[in-house]
Amino acid sequence: MAYQVSFEAILRGLRERLDDDDLAEVCDLLVWRTADNGSELMRVCEDWLRRGTAEEVSAALAINGGVHFTSRSEWEAEMLGAADRHPWFRDRIERILRDWYEKRKAQAVREVLRNGTPLSFVARGHGVTEEELQGWVDEHLESRRS
């Protein structure tokens, strides 16, 4: 019978031995090499963001670029909750959210303008309203005219 170690125990051990950058690199590999495609690893990160110590929150912010949870609204709420509990992470969390948002925004606009993908489909895929996406497209087109 094989001994099973929880991913939380593995992550705790790695966190104690590695800095955030090295931990993120190892975890990126684990996501692709585990049978569940990193689901358990992400669950641990979600738990750490919700109620972890400062060290656990720091690790969770490093793993997968701090992007966890299946919905954007839940992810943002949990990230901001972690910032409220650990204010010294507020700038880092806001930067992660801003960077994700800008990347997602550019990607969505590209899908609409270059690929011709319907607005409703792209909006749903990116977790935004059609109105918000249309605003992004309009903003992009206006910036190109200037």
XYZ file of C-alpha atoms in Angstrom, residues 8-121:
114
model
C -1.044 20.817 1.379
C 1.748 18.978 3.220
C 3.846 18.969 0.052
C 3.266 22.688 -0.515
C 4.071 23.501 3.106
C 7.361 21.646 2.770
C 8.197 23.367 -0.497
C 7.212 26.773 0.893
C 9.598 26.291 3.810
C 12.480 25.444 1.472
C 11.943 27.700 -1.556
C 11.435 31.389 -2.177
C 8.231 32.455 -3.933
C 9.752 32.487 -7.430
C 11.194 28.972 -7.124
C 7.979 27.713 -5.528
C 5.977 29.124 -8.436
C 8.263 27.411 -10.939
C 8.008 24.023 -9.208
C 4.220 24.342 -8.890
C 3.856 25.265 -12.567
C 5.507 21.941 -13.358
C 3.344 20.076 -10.857
C 0.167 21.403 -12.448
C 1.103 19.746 -15.728
C 2.510 16.587 -14.196
C -0.268 15.585 -11.787
C -3.174 13.351 -12.758
C -5.698 16.014 -11.691
C -3.951 18.818 -13.656
C -3.200 20.689 -10.473
C -6.757 20.758 -9.089
C -5.684 19.800 -5.581
C -2.784 22.237 -5.704
C -5.148 25.051 -6.727
C -7.592 24.064 -3.966
C -4.817 24.432 -1.401
C -3.937 27.857 -2.824
C -7.605 28.870 -2.657
C -7.738 27.810 1.010
C -4.532 29.716 1.749
C -5.911 32.861 0.129
C -9.148 32.532 2.120
C -7.683 31.890 5.555
C -3.936 31.351 5.382
C -1.053 32.827 7.283
C 0.982 35.619 5.704
C 3.507 33.046 4.427
C 0.764 30.911 2.897
C -0.889 33.913 1.251
C 2.473 34.971 -0.167
C 2.993 31.488 -1.609
C -0.545 31.373 -3.039
C 0.020 34.735 -4.716
C 3.166 33.377 -6.372
C 1.666 30.088 -7.574
C -0.057 30.333 -10.961
C 0.458 34.085 -10.875
C -2.057 34.330 -8.034
C -4.880 33.319 -10.366
C -7.114 30.778 -8.643
C -10.856 30.018 -8.410
C -13.187 29.207 -11.271
C -15.025 32.525 -11.454
C -13.579 35.973 -11.797
C -15.914 37.461 -9.192
C -14.994 34.846 -6.577
C -11.280 35.254 -7.343
C -11.419 39.041 -7.018
C -13.448 38.846 -3.794
C -11.039 36.349 -2.208
C -7.986 38.320 -3.335
C -9.381 41.533 -1.869
C -10.340 39.634 1.297
C -6.727 38.466 1.620
C -5.597 42.079 1.148
C -7.940 43.157 3.950
C -6.577 40.474 6.293
C -2.949 41.061 5.287
C -2.692 44.746 4.249
C 1.018 44.483 3.413
C -0.038 42.402 0.369
C -2.525 45.003 -0.915
C -0.186 46.524 -3.533
C 0.881 43.096 -4.768
C -2.723 41.872 -4.973
C -3.910 44.994 -6.746
C -1.041 44.634 -9.244
C -1.983 40.975 -9.901
C -5.623 41.944 -10.450
C -4.709 44.918 -12.657
C -2.234 42.901 -14.742
C -4.741 40.066 -15.176
C -7.474 42.505 -16.108
C -5.312 44.312 -18.697
C -4.134 41.034 -20.223
C -7.676 39.659 -20.326
C -8.973 42.916 -21.774
C -6.427 42.906 -24.605
C -7.077 39.239 -25.323
C -10.848 39.726 -25.477
C -10.583 42.735 -27.794
C -8.236 40.782 -30.053
C -10.706 37.880 -30.221
C -13.501 40.219 -31.292
C -11.557 42.355 -33.781
C -9.098 39.904 -35.315
C -10.948 36.633 -35.063
C -14.451 37.964 -35.584
C -15.727 35.946 -32.635
C -19.220 37.067 -31.570
C -19.292 39.575 -28.720
C -21.597 37.419 -26.603
C -19.307 34.398 -26.866
